[in-house]
Structure formats: C-alpha cells, structure tokens
C-alpha cells in the first residue's frame, strides 16, 4: 500500500472535486440517511425504484429538498437512476446498514465536524483548538464522561465498536495463561474489566483512569456483580509525581497509548515496566494504520489521527507501527510477540522489561 501514485489524471481530478465539495457531500449524506431518503429507496427493492416526488412523499421532505439530495446522491454514487426513477446503490446500502460505517460517520459528524475547522490552528499550536466546540476542557479526556449529546454517545460508540470486536478473542488468550492480578490502564467504561472478571473467577483487576471515567466503570462492575474484585486507582498518567500501583503480574493497555505524544508514550511505558512484578507481562493492544489488511481500515485510522490533533489533545495519533515500536524500545521494553488482525484490526504487542 502507498508505494506508488495509484491515480491516473482523470481519477485525480475527479478525486480532487470530491474533496473540494466534501463537507457538503458529507452533510447531504447525513441528511439522506437520517431523513429516511436511503430507507425509502431501500424499501422498494431494485426493480421498482422511486421518483423524486415519491421519495418526497415517503419522507415528508419538499420536492425541492428530495431533488437536491437525490441529485447530489447521484454524483456521490449513493443512488443511481433510470427513466426518472431512483435506486439505492451499493454505497447507499453500506451507509444505511453497515454498523462500522454508521459508527464512523456519527463520530465524524458529532465529535469532529465543527472542530475540524480549527485543524490548522491546532497543528500550528500543538493543542486541540477545536475542542472548544464541545466544551471548555484542556483535553477531551477531562470531558469524556460529561460532554454534550450527541457527541457523548457517538464517541463511546466509536471507541467501543473497535475494542468490543477485539476483547472476546483477547479474553480467551488471557484465560489460556491467566494472571493473578491485572492492571487495566485507561479502563474507560470498564467493559474489558467486566469481561475478564466474569470469565476468570479468581482474577483481581486494578482500574486506572481519570476519576470521572472510574465512576462509570465502577457502576458497570457493580451492576454486573463483580465490583468486589475490582480496585480503582484514579490517576492522571501524565502527573510525573504519581507512580502506578504495584503487585500486578499483567499490565493491559488497550486503545490507550494512541492518546499520547511520542514522549508521553515512552514515559507511560517506562512507568508500566517499573510497576510490573518480576516476570510480569505487559500487553499493548493498538491499531496501526500500516498493519491493516484493507485500505479502508488504513484510511479510517489515518483520518482518525486528525481527530486527536484538533479535538482530543493536539499531539497524539494512530501511529505507524515503525514509529511506535521505536517508542517501546526507548522505554526499555522488548517485544516477545506481535499478533496482527486481532478482532480484525488490532495488533497485540506482548512486552517485557528488556534484560
Ligand atoms: C480511547 S479510551 C480507551 C478505552 C479502553 N481501554 C478500550 O480499549 O476501549 C482512552 C482512555 O484513556 C483515559 N486517559 C486519557 N488520558 C489519561 C491520563 N492522562 N491519565 C489517565 N487516563 C487517561 C481516558 O479517560 C479514556 O478512558
């Protein structure tokens, strides 16, 4: 991937126009999905299709609104038409029915869209200048549990969609050689901790995150009846004076280190290495754009980096694995095994303190 220019001149000029009109195209797509235009075409099936007037009637849109949307949809290949009747294309079908597409779409619209207008300022200043569109916090993490809807739901649906896909297979891997005490750093809403505590009845889990997230994780674990084996450790990992709790034989970080700059990743990995029991294991579950099988997955991760720039904290990203592996080495750790394609998209790095 990416080792040659894949576009001929005609394709390039077409792609350039898609980008030039991308914000309008994006919003038109959102309206077509959410006002029922795509669903109206889906209902008829391929042979019949609908006229503009029929779509207007089915969706309660004006004929004008239905027409501009459907005509925009033609150029976007979301719909196609024959003899004045409009049909749902394959792209329209994915926009309507594919969960990953929906989650990515809602995340972009509800969390990133307004903030993206501040990308230039964010990159020049190394801070998330677009975050003010959601709230007054220095980074998104202070606002993660309290940001307004629909951003709150869309952020969590995005985060959980990917980690939910990887957790079951990781939990079975853990069960094959279970630790006594697992430290979940960046536990967020506690879904991984819940799964592990339910699967492994002897396991104790330490939870590290910022206080508001720990409150929500705690509530989840209480509702699941496993909270007595969970031990919260509220802390800001970037506070140089705070050390991680000790006594854990497996440290786990999932979709966590991408929230930090290169120097911060090294700092956190060092701290994690220091808190490990002798012979302990450190498992890092991450998404690397260069290790994806499909271009759509690599693309999604490359664009997600820009969310970190303008919304999250201004200095982190979804890393290229070669950059990230260098950080692991800088932290004095070595990788004992690397597994790609966990749950489809993740890479598991099993690390230990370098001898
Ligand atoms: C993307 S979520 C990861 C969620 C979860 N581990 C998963 O795999 O779905 C990142 C988590 O890191 C936490 N976090 C970010 N910065 C932090 C910091 N400085 N100290 C402690 N936790 C932090 C956030 O509050 C959030 O819960």
Short mmCIF file of C-alpha atoms and ligand atoms in Angstrom, two decimals:
data_model
loop_
_atom_site.label_atom_id
_atom_site.label_comp_id
_atom_site.label_asym_id
_atom_site.label_seq_id
_atom_site.Cartn_x
_atom_site.Cartn_y
_atom_site.Cartn_z
CA UNK A 1 0.00 0.00 0.00
CA UNK A 2 1.08 3.60 -0.67
CA UNK A 3 4.28 2.75 -2.56
CA UNK A 4 3.11 4.32 -5.82
CA UNK A 5 0.71 7.02 -7.05
CA UNK A 6 -2.46 4.98 -7.75
CA UNK A 7 -4.48 7.61 -9.66
CA UNK A 8 -4.38 8.47 -13.33
CA UNK A 9 -5.03 12.11 -14.27
CA UNK A 10 -8.77 11.64 -14.79
CA UNK A 11 -9.15 9.85 -11.45
CA UNK A 12 -7.05 12.51 -9.75
CA UNK A 13 -9.11 15.44 -10.99
CA UNK A 14 -12.30 13.62 -10.01
CA UNK A 15 -10.97 12.85 -6.51
CA UNK A 16 -9.92 16.48 -6.16
CA UNK A 17 -13.53 17.59 -6.78
CA UNK A 18 -14.84 15.06 -4.23
CA UNK A 19 -12.53 16.71 -1.71
CA UNK A 20 -13.40 20.25 -2.79
CA UNK A 21 -17.07 19.54 -2.04
CA UNK A 22 -16.51 17.01 0.78
CA UNK A 23 -18.21 18.98 3.60
CA UNK A 24 -21.38 19.50 1.55
CA UNK A 25 -21.34 15.91 0.32
CA UNK A 26 -20.88 14.68 3.88
CA UNK A 27 -23.80 16.70 5.22
CA UNK A 28 -26.04 15.71 2.30
CA UNK A 29 -25.27 12.07 3.02
CA UNK A 30 -26.14 12.54 6.68
CA UNK A 31 -29.46 14.16 5.76
CA UNK A 32 -30.30 11.41 3.26
CA UNK A 33 -29.63 8.77 5.86
CA UNK A 34 -31.33 10.47 8.79
CA UNK A 35 -34.38 11.88 6.95
CA UNK A 36 -35.17 8.45 5.51
CA UNK A 37 -34.25 9.04 1.85
CA UNK A 38 -31.98 5.98 1.75
CA UNK A 39 -34.53 3.90 3.64
CA UNK A 40 -37.30 4.98 1.24
CA UNK A 41 -35.27 3.68 -1.69
CA UNK A 42 -34.31 0.55 0.20
CA UNK A 43 -37.96 -0.38 0.77
CA UNK A 44 -38.81 -0.58 -2.91
CA UNK A 45 -36.13 -3.10 -3.82
CA UNK A 46 -34.19 -2.97 -7.07
CA UNK A 47 -36.83 -3.45 -9.77
CA UNK A 48 -39.18 -0.59 -8.89
CA UNK A 49 -37.26 2.42 -7.56
CA UNK A 50 -38.94 5.72 -6.71
CA UNK A 51 -39.42 9.07 -8.42
CA UNK A 52 -38.34 12.28 -6.69
CA UNK A 53 -41.99 13.01 -5.87
CA UNK A 54 -42.45 9.56 -4.33
CA UNK A 55 -39.33 9.99 -2.19
CA UNK A 56 -40.60 13.41 -1.09
CA UNK A 57 -43.93 11.91 -0.11
CA UNK A 58 -42.39 8.94 1.73
CA UNK A 59 -40.02 11.17 3.74
CA UNK A 60 -42.18 14.29 4.21
CA UNK A 61 -39.44 16.33 2.52
CA UNK A 62 -40.35 19.00 -0.03
CA UNK A 63 -39.90 18.01 -3.66
CA UNK A 64 -37.09 20.59 -3.83
CA UNK A 65 -35.26 19.02 -0.86
CA UNK A 66 -35.69 15.49 -2.20
CA UNK A 67 -34.43 16.61 -5.63
CA UNK A 68 -31.23 18.35 -4.48
CA UNK A 69 -30.40 15.45 -2.18
CA UNK A 70 -31.03 12.76 -4.77
CA UNK A 71 -29.10 14.65 -7.45
CA UNK A 72 -26.16 15.08 -5.06
CA UNK A 73 -26.50 11.37 -4.30
CA UNK A 74 -26.14 10.52 -7.99
CA UNK A 75 -22.73 12.18 -8.22
CA UNK A 76 -21.69 10.51 -4.98
CA UNK A 77 -22.77 7.09 -6.37
CA UNK A 78 -25.01 6.65 -3.35
CA UNK A 79 -28.03 6.32 -5.65
CA UNK A 80 -28.49 5.74 -9.38
CA UNK A 81 -31.43 6.42 -11.67
CA UNK A 82 -33.14 5.05 -14.73
CA UNK A 83 -36.03 6.68 -16.56
CA UNK A 84 -36.68 9.15 -13.78
CA UNK A 85 -36.71 6.51 -11.02
CA UNK A 86 -34.05 6.44 -8.31
CA UNK A 87 -32.46 3.27 -6.87
CA UNK A 88 -30.23 2.66 -3.85
CA UNK A 89 -26.63 1.86 -4.88
CA UNK A 90 -24.21 -0.42 -3.02
CA UNK A 91 -22.66 2.63 -1.35
CA UNK A 92 -26.09 3.73 -0.18
CA UNK A 93 -26.68 0.24 1.21
CA UNK A 94 -23.47 0.44 3.30
CA UNK A 95 -24.41 3.90 4.56
CA UNK A 96 -27.78 2.58 5.60
CA UNK A 97 -26.98 -0.85 7.05
CA UNK A 98 -23.28 -1.23 7.87
CA UNK A 99 -22.61 -0.68 11.57
CA UNK A 100 -18.95 0.29 11.18
CA UNK A 101 -19.87 2.92 8.59
CA UNK A 102 -22.59 4.31 10.85
CA UNK A 103 -20.28 4.48 13.87
CA UNK A 104 -17.50 6.20 11.88
CA UNK A 105 -19.99 8.57 10.27
CA UNK A 106 -21.62 9.64 13.53
CA UNK A 107 -18.23 10.09 15.20
CA UNK A 108 -17.08 12.37 12.39
CA UNK A 109 -20.30 14.37 12.42
CA UNK A 110 -20.95 14.66 16.16
CA UNK A 111 -17.42 14.81 17.58
CA UNK A 112 -15.15 16.09 14.79
CA UNK A 113 -17.05 18.11 12.21
CA UNK A 114 -17.14 21.54 13.88
CA UNK A 115 -13.73 21.06 15.45
CA UNK A 116 -12.13 20.20 12.11
CA UNK A 117 -12.46 23.85 11.08
CA UNK A 118 -9.76 24.53 13.71
CA UNK A 119 -7.29 21.94 12.39
CA UNK A 120 -4.79 24.46 11.07
CA UNK A 121 -4.71 26.34 14.40
CA UNK A 122 -4.43 23.01 16.25
CA UNK A 123 -1.44 21.84 14.22
CA UNK A 124 0.31 25.21 14.46
CA UNK A 125 -0.15 25.39 18.22
CA UNK A 126 0.04 21.70 19.18
CA UNK A 127 -3.21 21.90 21.11
CA UNK A 128 -6.79 20.74 20.34
CA UNK A 129 -8.11 24.14 19.24
CA UNK A 130 -11.36 22.56 18.01
CA UNK A 131 -12.27 21.09 21.40
CA UNK A 132 -13.97 24.36 22.40
CA UNK A 133 -16.82 23.30 20.07
CA UNK A 134 -17.63 20.56 22.62
CA UNK A 135 -16.61 22.06 25.95
CA UNK A 136 -14.08 24.07 27.98
CA UNK A 137 -11.58 21.32 28.92
CA UNK A 138 -7.82 21.38 28.16
CA UNK A 139 -8.09 17.90 26.61
CA UNK A 140 -11.07 15.79 25.68
CA UNK A 141 -10.32 13.29 28.43
CA UNK A 142 -11.41 15.67 31.19
CA UNK A 143 -14.76 15.96 29.39
CA UNK A 144 -15.14 12.36 28.26
CA UNK A 145 -17.90 11.43 30.71
CA UNK A 146 -19.75 14.76 30.61
CA UNK A 147 -19.55 16.09 27.07
CA UNK A 148 -22.89 17.00 25.49
CA UNK A 149 -25.01 14.67 23.38
CA UNK A 150 -24.87 13.52 20.66
CA UNK A 151 -21.05 13.71 20.93
CA UNK A 152 -21.06 11.64 24.14
CA UNK A 153 -22.87 8.67 22.60
CA UNK A 154 -21.09 8.89 19.26
CA UNK A 155 -17.63 8.99 20.91
CA UNK A 156 -18.37 5.92 23.00
CA UNK A 157 -19.99 4.02 20.14
CA UNK A 158 -16.84 4.65 18.08
CA UNK A 159 -14.45 3.62 20.85
CA UNK A 160 -16.45 0.55 21.84
CA UNK A 161 -17.16 -0.68 18.32
CA UNK A 162 -13.47 -1.39 17.76
CA UNK A 163 -12.46 -2.63 21.21
CA UNK A 164 -15.62 -4.78 21.52
CA UNK A 165 -14.51 -6.60 18.39
CA UNK A 166 -11.12 -7.46 19.89
CA UNK A 167 -11.98 -8.17 23.55
CA UNK A 168 -13.50 -11.68 23.29
CA UNK A 169 -10.50 -13.18 21.50
CA UNK A 170 -8.12 -11.36 23.85
CA UNK A 171 -10.02 -12.61 26.89
CA UNK A 172 -9.66 -16.20 25.69
CA UNK A 173 -5.94 -15.64 25.16
CA UNK A 174 -5.72 -14.31 28.71
CA UNK A 175 -7.66 -17.31 30.05
CA UNK A 176 -5.11 -19.69 28.49
CA UNK A 177 -2.48 -18.40 30.98
CA UNK A 178 -4.45 -16.29 33.47
CA UNK A 179 -2.70 -13.66 35.56
CA UNK A 180 -3.42 -13.33 39.26
CA UNK A 181 -3.81 -9.55 39.15
CA UNK A 182 -4.39 -7.50 36.00
CA UNK A 183 -3.92 -3.73 35.84
CA UNK A 184 -6.19 -2.13 33.19
CA UNK A 185 -4.68 1.27 32.37
CA UNK A 186 -7.13 3.59 30.61
CA UNK A 187 -10.05 1.32 31.54
CA UNK A 188 -12.67 3.86 30.36
CA UNK A 189 -16.16 2.42 30.98
CA UNK A 190 -14.81 -0.89 32.34
CA UNK A 191 -16.02 -3.21 29.58
CA UNK A 192 -12.75 -5.17 29.39
CA UNK A 193 -12.54 -5.47 33.17
CA UNK A 194 -16.11 -6.76 33.30
CA UNK A 195 -15.43 -9.39 30.66
CA UNK A 196 -12.24 -10.61 32.38
CA UNK A 197 -13.77 -10.66 35.87
CA UNK A 198 -16.75 -12.66 34.62
CA UNK A 199 -14.59 -15.11 32.64
CA UNK A 200 -11.95 -15.62 35.36
CA UNK A 201 -13.48 -16.01 38.85
CA UNK A 202 -10.11 -15.84 40.68
CA UNK A 203 -8.89 -12.69 38.92
CA UNK A 204 -8.37 -9.31 40.64
CA UNK A 205 -8.39 -6.22 38.41
CA UNK A 206 -6.89 -2.79 39.11
CA UNK A 207 -8.51 0.06 37.20
CA UNK A 208 -6.54 3.16 36.24
CA UNK A 209 -8.14 6.19 34.61
CA UNK A 210 -9.23 9.73 35.40
CA UNK A 211 -11.77 9.90 38.24
CA UNK A 212 -14.98 10.53 36.19
CA UNK A 213 -14.31 7.52 33.99
CA UNK A 214 -13.63 5.36 37.07
CA UNK A 215 -17.04 6.28 38.50
CA UNK A 216 -18.73 4.94 35.39
CA UNK A 217 -16.55 1.82 35.28
CA UNK A 218 -17.37 1.16 38.91
CA UNK A 219 -21.11 1.48 38.23
CA UNK A 220 -20.82 -1.05 35.38
CA UNK A 221 -18.91 -3.55 37.53
CA UNK A 222 -21.35 -3.16 40.41
CA UNK A 223 -24.29 -3.80 38.09
CA UNK A 224 -22.50 -6.94 36.84
CA UNK A 225 -21.86 -8.11 40.43
CA UNK A 226 -18.06 -8.26 40.09
CA UNK A 227 -17.01 -4.96 41.72
CA UNK A 228 -15.59 -6.63 44.87
CA UNK A 229 -12.63 -7.92 42.79
CA UNK A 230 -12.02 -4.53 41.11
CA UNK A 231 -9.74 -1.89 42.66
CA UNK A 232 -9.94 1.68 41.34
CA UNK A 233 -6.77 3.79 41.18
CA UNK A 234 -7.76 7.26 39.97
CA UNK A 235 -4.75 8.97 38.48
CA UNK A 236 -3.51 11.22 35.73
CA UNK A 237 -0.84 9.18 33.98
CA UNK A 238 0.90 12.39 32.92
CA UNK A 239 1.49 13.52 36.51
CA UNK A 240 5.24 12.94 36.94
CA UNK A 241 4.87 12.57 40.71
CA UNK A 242 2.40 9.68 40.60
CA UNK A 243 3.54 6.06 40.31
CA UNK A 244 1.36 3.19 39.16
CA UNK A 245 0.16 0.72 41.80
CA UNK A 246 2.38 -2.34 42.22
CA UNK A 247 1.75 -6.04 42.64
CA UNK A 248 0.22 -6.73 39.22
CA UNK A 249 1.51 -9.54 37.02
CA UNK A 250 -0.17 -8.34 33.83
CA UNK A 251 -0.46 -4.72 32.73
CA UNK A 252 -3.01 -4.10 29.98
CA UNK A 253 -3.41 -1.01 27.79
CA UNK A 254 -5.99 -1.10 25.02
CA UNK A 255 -6.54 1.79 22.61
CA UNK A 256 -4.77 3.87 25.22
CA UNK A 257 -1.28 4.83 24.11
CA UNK A 258 -2.61 6.40 20.90
CA UNK A 259 -3.97 9.11 23.24
CA UNK A 260 -0.43 10.39 23.90
CA UNK A 261 2.51 12.07 22.18
CA UNK A 262 5.68 10.12 21.47
CA UNK A 263 7.50 11.31 24.61
CA UNK A 264 4.41 10.66 26.72
CA UNK A 265 4.13 7.11 25.36
CA UNK A 266 7.74 6.44 26.38
CA UNK A 267 7.10 7.93 29.83
CA UNK A 268 3.96 5.79 30.38
CA UNK A 269 5.58 2.60 29.10
CA UNK A 270 8.52 3.16 31.47
CA UNK A 271 6.12 3.61 34.39
CA UNK A 272 4.26 0.46 33.37
CA UNK A 273 7.52 -1.52 33.15
CA UNK A 274 8.52 -0.31 36.65
CA UNK A 275 5.26 -1.42 38.27
CA UNK A 276 5.36 -4.97 36.86
CA UNK A 277 6.02 -7.92 39.16
CA UNK A 278 9.25 -9.79 38.27
CA UNK A 279 8.47 -11.91 35.21
CA UNK A 280 5.26 -9.93 34.64
CA UNK A 281 3.71 -9.32 31.25
CA UNK A 282 2.73 -6.06 29.56
CA UNK A 283 0.11 -6.32 26.81
CA UNK A 284 -0.49 -3.38 24.49
CA UNK A 285 -3.46 -3.59 22.14
CA UNK A 286 -3.27 -0.92 19.45
CA UNK A 287 -4.45 -0.07 15.96
CA UNK A 288 -1.69 0.71 13.47
CA UNK A 289 -2.64 2.08 10.07
CA UNK A 290 0.30 0.45 8.32
CA UNK A 291 -0.62 -3.04 9.57
CA UNK A 292 -4.16 -3.09 8.16
CA UNK A 293 -5.22 -5.57 5.51
CA UNK A 294 -7.67 -3.22 3.82
CA UNK A 295 -7.12 0.29 2.53
CA UNK A 296 -10.44 1.44 4.04
CA UNK A 297 -9.16 0.49 7.51
CA UNK A 298 -5.83 2.26 6.99
CA UNK A 299 -7.70 5.30 5.68
CA UNK A 300 -10.01 5.40 8.71
CA UNK A 301 -7.05 5.33 11.08
CA UNK A 302 -5.08 7.98 9.19
CA UNK A 303 -8.07 10.33 9.32
CA UNK A 304 -8.70 9.48 12.99
CA UNK A 305 -5.25 10.91 13.74
CA UNK A 306 -6.66 14.30 12.79
CA UNK A 307 -9.33 13.92 15.48
CA UNK A 308 -6.51 13.61 18.01
CA UNK A 309 -4.96 16.78 16.58
CA UNK A 310 -8.00 19.06 16.66
CA UNK A 311 -10.30 17.51 19.31
CA UNK A 312 -8.55 15.15 21.72
CA UNK A 313 -5.22 16.60 22.85
CA UNK A 314 -3.33 18.10 19.92
CA UNK A 315 -0.30 15.84 19.98
CA UNK A 316 -1.27 12.18 19.62
CA UNK A 317 -2.31 9.94 16.76
CA UNK A 318 -3.00 6.46 15.43
CA UNK A 319 0.62 5.50 14.95
CA UNK A 320 2.60 3.95 12.13
CA UNK A 321 3.87 0.78 13.84
CA UNK A 322 7.51 1.50 12.98
CA UNK A 323 7.30 4.77 14.94
CA UNK A 324 5.54 3.06 17.84
CA UNK A 325 7.94 0.11 18.06
CA UNK A 326 10.77 2.63 18.38
CA UNK A 327 8.98 4.12 21.41
CA UNK A 328 8.65 0.69 23.03
CA UNK A 329 12.38 0.23 22.63
CA UNK A 330 13.12 3.72 24.02
CA UNK A 331 11.08 2.78 27.11
CA UNK A 332 13.45 -0.13 27.83
CA UNK A 333 10.97 -2.82 26.84
CA UNK A 334 11.30 -5.66 24.37
CA UNK A 335 8.56 -7.31 22.38
CA UNK A 336 8.17 -11.03 22.97
CA UNK A 337 5.38 -11.46 20.43
CA UNK A 338 3.34 -9.44 17.97
CA UNK A 339 -0.07 -10.56 16.68
CA UNK A 340 -1.88 -8.69 13.91
CA UNK A 341 -5.55 -8.86 12.95
CA UNK A 342 -6.91 -9.31 16.50
CA UNK A 343 -10.66 -8.80 16.12
CA UNK A 344 -9.93 -7.73 12.55
CA UNK A 345 -7.91 -4.55 13.05
CA UNK A 346 -5.84 -4.56 16.26
CA UNK A 347 -2.27 -5.59 16.93
CA UNK A 348 -1.30 -7.15 20.26
CA UNK A 349 2.22 -6.38 21.45
CA UNK A 350 3.33 -8.64 24.28
CA UNK A 351 6.22 -6.87 26.01
CA UNK A 352 8.61 -7.47 28.87
CA UNK A 353 11.31 -5.41 30.52
CA UNK A 354 14.48 -5.71 28.42
CA UNK A 355 17.17 -7.79 30.12
C1 LIG B 1 -9.69 5.55 23.97
S1 LIG B 1 -10.06 5.26 25.65
C2 LIG B 1 -9.57 3.56 25.83
C3 LIG B 1 -10.68 2.73 26.28
C4 LIG B 1 -10.48 1.25 26.55
N1 LIG B 1 -9.21 0.89 27.11
C5 LIG B 1 -10.82 0.46 25.30
O1 LIG B 1 -9.99 -0.32 24.85
O2 LIG B 1 -11.93 0.62 24.79
C6 LIG B 1 -8.72 6.07 26.46
C7 LIG B 1 -8.87 6.17 27.96
O3 LIG B 1 -7.67 6.75 28.46
C8 LIG B 1 -8.01 7.63 29.51
N2 LIG B 1 -6.97 8.66 29.66
C9 LIG B 1 -6.61 9.60 28.76
N3 LIG B 1 -5.65 10.39 29.27
C10 LIG B 1 -5.40 9.94 30.53
C11 LIG B 1 -4.50 10.33 31.54
N4 LIG B 1 -3.68 11.38 31.38
N5 LIG B 1 -4.48 9.63 32.69
C12 LIG B 1 -5.32 8.58 32.88
N6 LIG B 1 -6.18 8.14 31.93
C13 LIG B 1 -6.23 8.82 30.77
C14 LIG B 1 -9.31 8.24 29.06
O4 LIG B 1 -10.02 8.80 30.15
C15 LIG B 1 -10.00 7.04 28.42
O5 LIG B 1 -10.81 6.38 29.32
#
